[in-house]
Short mmCIF file of C-alpha atoms and ligand atoms in Angstrom, two decimals:
data_model
loop_
_atom_site.label_atom_id
_atom_site.label_comp_id
_atom_site.label_asym_id
_atom_site.label_seq_id
_atom_site.Cartn_x
_atom_site.Cartn_y
_atom_site.Cartn_z
CA MET A 1151 -55.30 173.45 -24.56
CA ASN A 1152 -53.22 177.36 -25.10
CA LYS A 1153 -49.85 177.25 -23.67
CA LEU A 1154 -50.75 179.19 -20.45
CA LYS A 1155 -52.42 175.47 -19.42
CA ILE A 1156 -49.66 172.91 -20.92
CA THR A 1157 -47.16 175.40 -18.20
CA THR A 1158 -49.55 175.23 -15.39
CA ALA A 1159 -50.41 171.59 -15.55
CA VAL A 1160 -46.43 170.56 -15.40
CA TYR A 1161 -46.36 172.75 -13.40
CA MET A 1162 -49.30 170.88 -10.73
CA LEU A 1163 -47.31 167.62 -11.72
CA LEU A 1164 -44.28 168.54 -10.85
CA ILE A 1165 -44.84 170.24 -7.01
CA PRO A 1166 -45.58 167.04 -5.75
CA VAL A 1167 -42.54 165.15 -7.62
CA ALA A 1168 -40.83 167.76 -5.56
CA VAL A 1169 -41.97 167.51 -2.45
CA LEU A 1170 -42.07 163.67 -2.21
CA ILE A 1171 -38.33 164.13 -3.12
CA ILE A 1172 -37.92 166.43 -0.48
CA PHE A 1173 -39.62 164.38 1.97
CA MET A 1174 -37.40 161.27 1.56
CA ARG A 1175 -34.63 163.67 1.71
CA VAL A 1176 -35.45 164.42 4.67
CA ARG A 1177 -36.31 160.85 5.96
CA ASP A 1178 -33.18 159.74 4.31
CA THR A 1179 -31.51 161.91 6.27
CA ALA A 1180 -33.07 160.76 10.26
CA VAL A 1181 -32.69 157.35 8.91
CA ILE A 1182 -28.87 158.01 8.17
CA LYS A 1183 -28.44 159.11 11.92
CA ALA A 1184 -30.05 156.87 13.30
CA GLU A 1185 -27.60 154.80 11.98
CA ASP A 1186 -25.17 156.42 12.77
CA PRO A 1187 -22.12 154.14 14.39
CA ILE A 1188 -21.45 154.80 17.91
CA LYS A 1189 -17.09 155.36 17.44
CA ILE A 1190 -15.29 154.09 20.04
CA GLY A 1191 -11.26 154.16 20.56
CA VAL A 1192 -9.40 152.32 22.83
CA VAL A 1193 -5.99 152.77 23.91
CA ILE A 1194 -3.67 149.35 25.40
CA TYR A 1195 -1.09 150.06 27.73
CA ARG A 1196 0.85 147.69 26.27
CA GLY A 1197 -0.46 144.36 23.59
CA ASP A 1198 2.06 142.09 24.47
CA ASP A 1199 0.99 141.60 28.32
CA ALA A 1200 -0.96 138.45 28.27
CA PHE A 1201 -4.08 139.49 29.31
CA ILE A 1202 -4.27 142.85 28.44
CA SER A 1203 -3.99 141.02 24.90
CA SER A 1204 -7.03 138.27 25.96
CA LEU A 1205 -9.08 141.48 26.56
CA ALA A 1206 -8.66 143.61 23.45
CA VAL A 1207 -9.94 140.17 21.73
CA SER A 1208 -12.79 140.37 24.16
CA LEU A 1209 -13.48 144.21 23.69
CA ASP A 1210 -13.74 143.35 19.96
CA LYS A 1211 -16.14 140.78 20.80
CA GLU A 1212 -18.36 142.32 23.50
CA ALA A 1213 -18.73 145.64 20.67
CA LYS A 1214 -19.89 143.01 18.95
CA ALA A 1215 -22.08 141.44 21.12
CA VAL A 1216 -23.42 144.88 22.44
CA GLU A 1217 -24.41 145.97 18.77
CA GLU A 1218 -26.29 143.84 18.55
CA GLU A 1219 -28.02 143.98 21.42
CA VAL A 1220 -28.61 147.53 21.41
CA GLY A 1221 -29.68 147.50 17.65
CA ARG A 1222 -26.53 150.41 16.57
CA LYS A 1223 -23.06 149.57 14.43
CA ILE A 1224 -20.33 150.22 16.53
CA ILE A 1225 -17.22 151.34 15.55
CA MET A 1226 -14.21 150.36 17.53
CA ASN A 1227 -10.85 150.71 16.66
CA ILE A 1228 -8.05 149.58 19.91
CA ALA A 1229 -4.49 151.49 19.58
CA ASP A 1230 -1.54 149.39 21.25
CA ALA A 1231 0.50 152.44 23.41
CA LYS A 1232 3.46 149.86 23.17
CA ASN A 1233 3.81 151.09 27.44
CA SER A 1234 4.80 154.26 26.25
CA GLN A 1235 2.49 157.36 28.05
CA GLY A 1236 3.46 159.96 25.15
CA SER A 1237 2.47 157.18 23.13
CA GLU A 1238 -0.99 156.51 24.67
CA ASN A 1239 -0.94 160.76 24.74
CA ALA A 1240 -0.87 161.11 20.89
CA GLN A 1241 -2.86 157.92 20.38
CA VAL A 1242 -5.68 159.75 22.49
CA ASP A 1243 -5.41 163.25 20.61
CA ALA A 1244 -6.35 161.00 17.42
CA PHE A 1245 -8.71 159.80 18.82
CA ILE A 1246 -9.75 163.08 20.01
CA SER A 1247 -9.51 164.68 16.40
CA GLY A 1248 -11.01 162.22 14.93
CA LYS A 1249 -14.24 162.52 16.98
CA TYR A 1250 -14.72 159.83 18.23
CA ASP A 1251 -17.55 159.59 20.91
CA VAL A 1252 -15.94 157.27 23.23
CA ILE A 1253 -12.55 156.97 24.45
CA CYS A 1254 -11.18 154.36 27.01
CA VAL A 1255 -7.97 153.65 27.93
CA ASN A 1256 -5.79 151.65 29.39
CA MET A 1257 -3.34 153.83 31.86
CA VAL A 1258 0.36 153.34 31.03
CA ASP A 1259 1.31 155.57 34.08
CA ARG A 1260 -1.90 155.46 36.42
CA THR A 1261 -0.67 158.47 37.99
CA VAL A 1262 -1.15 160.80 34.57
CA ALA A 1263 -4.76 160.63 33.88
CA SER A 1264 -5.69 163.74 34.42
CA SER A 1265 -4.24 165.51 31.44
CA ILE A 1266 -5.83 163.17 29.19
CA ILE A 1267 -9.04 163.55 31.30
CA ASN A 1268 -8.97 168.02 30.90
CA LYS A 1269 -7.90 167.50 27.21
CA ALA A 1270 -11.43 164.98 26.78
CA LYS A 1271 -13.78 167.08 29.20
CA GLU A 1272 -12.75 170.26 26.57
CA ALA A 1273 -14.00 168.16 23.57
CA ASP A 1274 -16.68 166.82 25.44
CA ILE A 1275 -15.44 162.69 25.16
CA PRO A 1276 -16.21 160.79 28.25
CA VAL A 1277 -13.31 158.58 28.97
CA VAL A 1278 -13.94 154.59 30.34
CA PHE A 1279 -10.58 153.84 32.34
CA PHE A 1280 -9.92 149.89 32.71
CA ASN A 1281 -8.07 147.42 34.29
CA ARG A 1282 -4.74 150.07 36.16
CA GLU A 1283 -6.95 152.75 37.76
CA PRO A 1284 -6.65 156.46 38.28
CA VAL A 1285 -6.15 158.30 41.28
CA GLU A 1286 -9.77 159.40 42.90
CA GLU A 1287 -8.85 163.25 42.70
CA ASP A 1288 -8.55 162.75 38.89
CA LEU A 1289 -11.17 160.48 38.11
CA LEU A 1290 -13.65 163.33 40.18
CA ILE A 1291 -12.08 166.11 37.85
CA TRP A 1292 -15.01 165.71 35.21
CA ASP A 1293 -18.13 163.79 35.79
CA LYS A 1294 -17.84 161.79 32.38
CA THR A 1295 -15.35 159.31 33.16
CA PHE A 1296 -15.78 155.83 34.75
CA TYR A 1297 -13.45 152.78 35.78
CA VAL A 1298 -13.96 149.36 35.03
CA GLY A 1299 -11.56 146.66 36.92
CA THR A 1300 -11.49 144.41 39.18
CA ASP A 1301 -10.73 144.18 43.06
CA ALA A 1302 -7.91 142.71 43.43
CA LYS A 1303 -8.13 142.32 47.40
CA GLU A 1304 -10.73 140.07 46.45
CA ALA A 1305 -8.71 138.50 44.64
CA GLY A 1306 -5.57 137.99 46.74
CA THR A 1307 -8.14 136.63 49.40
CA MET A 1308 -9.21 134.17 46.50
CA GLU A 1309 -5.71 132.47 45.76
CA GLY A 1310 -4.68 132.92 49.28
CA GLN A 1311 -7.61 130.88 50.12
CA ILE A 1312 -6.16 128.06 47.33
CA VAL A 1313 -2.75 127.74 49.57
CA ALA A 1314 -5.23 127.48 52.84
CA ASP A 1315 -7.44 125.16 51.12
CA ALA A 1316 -5.19 123.04 49.58
CA TYR A 1317 -2.42 122.68 52.30
CA LEU A 1318 -5.10 122.04 55.27
CA GLU A 1319 -6.59 119.07 53.19
CA ASN A 1320 -3.04 117.91 52.60
CA PRO A 1321 -0.21 120.03 55.09
CA ASP A 1322 2.36 117.07 54.81
CA LYS A 1323 2.12 117.47 51.30
CA ILE A 1324 3.58 120.79 51.33
CA ASP A 1325 5.44 121.51 54.20
CA LYS A 1326 8.24 119.15 52.43
CA ASN A 1327 11.09 120.08 55.35
CA LYS A 1328 8.11 118.97 58.34
CA ASP A 1329 8.43 122.13 60.14
CA GLY A 1330 5.06 123.49 60.27
CA ARG A 1331 5.55 126.52 58.36
CA ILE A 1332 5.29 127.41 54.71
CA GLN A 1333 8.00 128.48 53.10
CA TYR A 1334 7.46 130.98 50.13
CA VAL A 1335 7.98 133.24 47.29
CA ILE A 1336 6.42 135.56 46.00
CA MET A 1337 6.55 136.71 42.16
CA GLU A 1338 4.49 140.43 42.17
CA GLY A 1339 3.16 142.19 39.23
CA GLU A 1340 4.73 146.44 38.37
CA GLU A 1341 5.01 147.35 41.85
CA VAL A 1342 3.35 151.47 40.41
CA HIS A 1343 0.25 149.31 39.99
CA GLN A 1344 -2.84 149.05 42.36
CA ASP A 1345 -3.50 145.26 42.07
CA SER A 1346 0.21 144.06 42.85
CA LEU A 1347 0.54 145.30 46.74
CA ILE A 1348 -2.98 144.69 47.58
CA ARG A 1349 -2.65 140.95 45.94
CA THR A 1350 0.22 140.35 47.59
CA GLU A 1351 -1.55 140.96 51.24
CA TYR A 1352 -4.14 139.71 50.58
CA SER A 1353 -2.56 136.57 49.60
CA CYS A 1354 -0.93 136.88 52.35
CA LYS A 1355 -2.96 137.46 54.71
CA THR A 1356 -6.02 134.83 54.22
CA ILE A 1357 -3.23 132.36 54.34
CA ALA A 1358 -2.19 133.62 57.93
CA ASN A 1359 -6.27 134.08 58.97
CA ALA A 1360 -6.58 129.90 58.01
CA GLY A 1361 -3.93 129.53 60.80
CA ILE A 1362 -1.24 128.84 58.75
CA GLU A 1363 2.07 129.83 59.31
CA MET A 1364 4.26 131.19 56.80
CA GLN A 1365 7.95 132.05 56.44
CA ARG A 1366 8.49 134.68 53.01
CA LEU A 1367 11.95 133.22 51.33
CA ALA A 1368 12.09 136.25 48.95
CA ARG A 1369 10.16 138.63 46.89
CA GLY A 1370 10.16 139.47 43.02
CA VAL A 1371 9.12 142.20 40.91
CA GLY A 1372 8.45 140.35 37.33
CA ASN A 1373 6.20 143.40 35.99
CA TRP A 1374 3.62 140.61 34.68
CA MET A 1375 5.97 139.10 32.28
CA ARG A 1376 6.88 135.24 31.93
CA SER A 1377 10.75 136.29 31.47
CA PRO A 1378 11.97 138.05 33.92
CA ALA A 1379 9.60 135.89 36.29
CA TYR A 1380 11.81 133.09 34.81
CA GLU A 1381 14.73 134.53 35.35
CA GLN A 1382 14.28 135.65 38.99
CA MET A 1383 12.90 131.91 39.71
CA LEU A 1384 16.04 130.43 38.36
CA LEU A 1385 18.33 133.33 40.91
CA TRP A 1386 16.03 132.16 43.96
CA LEU A 1387 16.51 127.99 42.75
CA ASP A 1388 20.13 128.42 43.30
CA ALA A 1389 19.96 130.13 46.42
CA PHE A 1390 17.22 128.18 48.01
CA GLY A 1391 17.33 125.01 45.60
CA ASP A 1392 13.97 122.52 47.27
CA SER A 1393 13.21 124.70 50.19
CA ILE A 1394 10.51 126.93 48.57
CA GLU A 1395 7.69 125.33 49.42
CA VAL A 1396 4.95 127.86 47.44
CA VAL A 1397 5.55 130.01 45.36
CA ILE A 1398 2.22 132.65 44.90
CA SER A 1399 2.71 135.07 41.90
CA ASN A 1400 0.69 137.72 41.70
CA ASN A 1401 -0.33 136.85 37.56
CA ASP A 1402 -0.58 133.35 35.29
CA GLU A 1403 2.09 134.48 33.29
CA MET A 1404 5.01 135.45 35.76
CA ALA A 1405 3.67 131.71 37.31
CA MET A 1406 4.56 130.37 33.94
CA GLY A 1407 8.05 132.11 34.31
CA ILE A 1408 8.49 130.27 37.43
CA ILE A 1409 6.81 126.79 35.37
CA GLU A 1410 9.36 126.94 32.55
CA ALA A 1411 12.30 127.73 35.36
CA LEU A 1412 12.07 124.50 37.67
CA LYS A 1413 11.04 122.45 34.75
CA GLU A 1414 14.81 123.36 33.65
CA HIS A 1415 15.97 122.37 36.83
CA ASN A 1416 13.90 118.89 36.82
CA MET A 1417 12.08 120.34 39.69
CA LEU A 1418 8.52 120.42 38.84
CA LYS A 1419 7.42 117.32 39.59
CA ASP A 1420 7.09 117.02 43.27
CA GLY A 1421 8.39 120.32 43.44
CA PRO A 1422 6.41 124.07 44.83
CA LEU A 1423 2.75 124.74 45.28
CA ILE A 1424 2.51 127.38 42.31
CA VAL A 1425 -0.57 129.45 42.01
CA GLY A 1426 -1.77 132.55 40.23
CA ILE A 1427 -4.31 135.19 38.53
CA ASP A 1428 -6.00 135.39 35.62
CA GLY A 1429 -7.40 132.47 34.82
CA GLY A 1430 -4.71 132.23 31.26
CA LYS A 1431 -5.56 129.67 29.11
CA ASP A 1432 -1.64 128.34 29.44
CA ALA A 1433 -2.39 128.47 33.07
CA ILE A 1434 -5.45 126.25 33.07
CA GLU A 1435 -3.08 123.96 30.93
CA GLU A 1436 -0.79 123.52 33.90
CA ILE A 1437 -3.16 123.25 36.69
CA ARG A 1438 -5.27 120.05 34.11
CA MET A 1439 -0.89 118.47 33.90
CA GLY A 1440 -1.40 119.25 37.83
CA ASN A 1441 1.93 121.45 37.25
CA MET A 1442 -0.27 124.32 39.04
CA GLU A 1443 -3.19 124.13 41.67
CA GLY A 1444 -4.76 127.04 40.52
CA THR A 1445 -5.67 130.55 39.39
CA VAL A 1446 -7.88 133.10 39.85
CA VAL A 1447 -9.87 134.00 36.95
CA ASN A 1448 -9.86 137.84 35.62
CA ASP A 1449 -13.50 137.81 33.97
CA ALA A 1450 -11.87 139.82 30.54
CA ASP A 1451 -15.22 139.46 29.25
CA GLY A 1452 -16.81 140.22 31.52
CA GLN A 1453 -14.87 143.46 32.37
CA ALA A 1454 -15.29 144.18 28.03
CA TYR A 1455 -18.99 144.01 28.19
CA THR A 1456 -19.25 146.07 30.52
CA ILE A 1457 -16.63 148.88 29.49
CA VAL A 1458 -18.58 148.64 26.55
CA LYS A 1459 -21.87 149.21 27.77
CA ILE A 1460 -20.86 152.32 29.46
CA ALA A 1461 -19.16 153.77 26.37
CA TRP A 1462 -22.65 153.35 24.21
CA ALA A 1463 -24.69 154.68 27.03
CA MET A 1464 -22.30 157.29 26.71
CA ALA A 1465 -22.81 158.17 23.43
CA GLU A 1466 -26.32 156.91 23.21
CA GLY A 1467 -26.75 160.00 26.34
CA LYS A 1468 -27.34 157.81 28.21
CA ASP A 1469 -27.17 156.96 32.31
CA PRO A 1470 -24.43 154.83 32.77
CA GLU A 1471 -26.14 153.50 36.28
CA GLU A 1472 -29.30 152.46 34.97
CA GLU A 1473 -27.78 150.65 32.29
CA VAL A 1474 -25.01 149.14 33.36
CA PRO A 1475 -25.79 147.46 36.92
CA GLU A 1476 -22.34 146.89 37.76
CA LEU A 1477 -22.06 150.76 38.12
CA ASN A 1478 -21.56 152.07 41.09
CA GLY A 1479 -21.22 156.02 40.84
CA LYS A 1480 -17.82 155.43 38.93
CA TYR A 1481 -16.65 152.12 39.22
CA ALA A 1482 -17.76 148.66 38.08
CA TYR A 1483 -15.96 146.10 39.55
CA ILE A 1484 -16.07 143.06 38.00
CA PRO A 1485 -15.92 139.67 40.34
CA HIS A 1486 -13.84 137.17 40.06
CA TYR A 1487 -13.93 132.91 40.71
CA THR A 1488 -11.15 130.39 41.21
CA ILE A 1489 -10.34 127.01 39.13
CA THR A 1490 -8.58 125.04 40.76
CA ARG A 1491 -7.01 121.30 40.27
CA LYS A 1492 -9.95 119.66 41.65
CA ASP A 1493 -12.08 121.56 39.42
CA ILE A 1494 -11.03 120.11 36.76
CA ARG A 1495 -9.79 116.53 37.34
C1 GAL B 1446 -3.52 142.59 36.07
C2 GAL B 1446 -3.79 141.33 35.47
C3 GAL B 1446 -2.14 141.26 34.74
C4 GAL B 1446 -1.64 142.21 34.08
C5 GAL B 1446 -1.80 143.77 34.79
C6 GAL B 1446 -2.40 145.06 33.72
O1 GAL B 1446 -4.81 142.93 36.37
O2 GAL B 1446 -3.53 140.39 36.68
O3 GAL B 1446 -1.88 139.90 34.51
O4 GAL B 1446 -1.78 142.76 32.48
O5 GAL B 1446 -3.65 143.57 34.80
O6 GAL B 1446 -2.20 146.02 33.94
#
């Protein structure tokens, strides 16, 4: 065999090998691309808010559930804005420069969403707001913005219904001074939060619509937190003593503060009827012990699943309304349900 023939034979062998290597590389790139994780950046308004911290746990859990369901890896990074809008803006900026696929935001101040939306729009990164609803005008700035939350009117109505049902079943137990009216105090969440005013309005309206007369002794703002509610209830107990017949709380965590204050005054047993919202673990325990009448469950898992599903749909370029039945245009409101003493008994 001469030299030329050997060289030709070597080339003949090498060419298919080279073609195979190139082919494998192209295939490999395609496979890796398909398995590229979806990066979701989440910012919560403050991690020491009991419901929000349970929502953060649900988000992690549901990201794994959606990952399994759709067969694509999801990386979720959750940042805590610690109640500072400035920090939250910086955290969103970091997600934008980190080229996240979708950003989910629980606004500290729900009235300033436009600056986040404008930045996200420039980077073409969809935004799913949750729990703290931006004003509609801001959401309309860009079509890749959504909101996942609950209907505050529904929560208030259900909470009022718990009070009305308990009263109608046994009015004498609640109307301790037998004046035919309910003397009540109301503990409200943050004044700027869409849920506070609406929950208050509808819980009271529902009780009144059931034909029950109400007399408000006082209202206080506990910002969703246990300790301000506890402090406020101590003041109310000093001012009104045992004439408080019902305590309506805009959430469970504040109801826990109220229960603590009543315990301290040895007034929990045969004390006022207490209702809350969220379906928190501690509240369910108090209901089981008979210290609280009931709660309206704010479905953290349901909200988290919907948030992740919208994020995934947007990252994959799918139509989120087709993938997420709860989504109606830009809005998904996850239904509430109640847990009362009767359910646990
Ligand atoms: C509400 C919830 C409150 C508080 C608030 C924070 O939906 O009931 O407990 O977490 O959100 O925005």
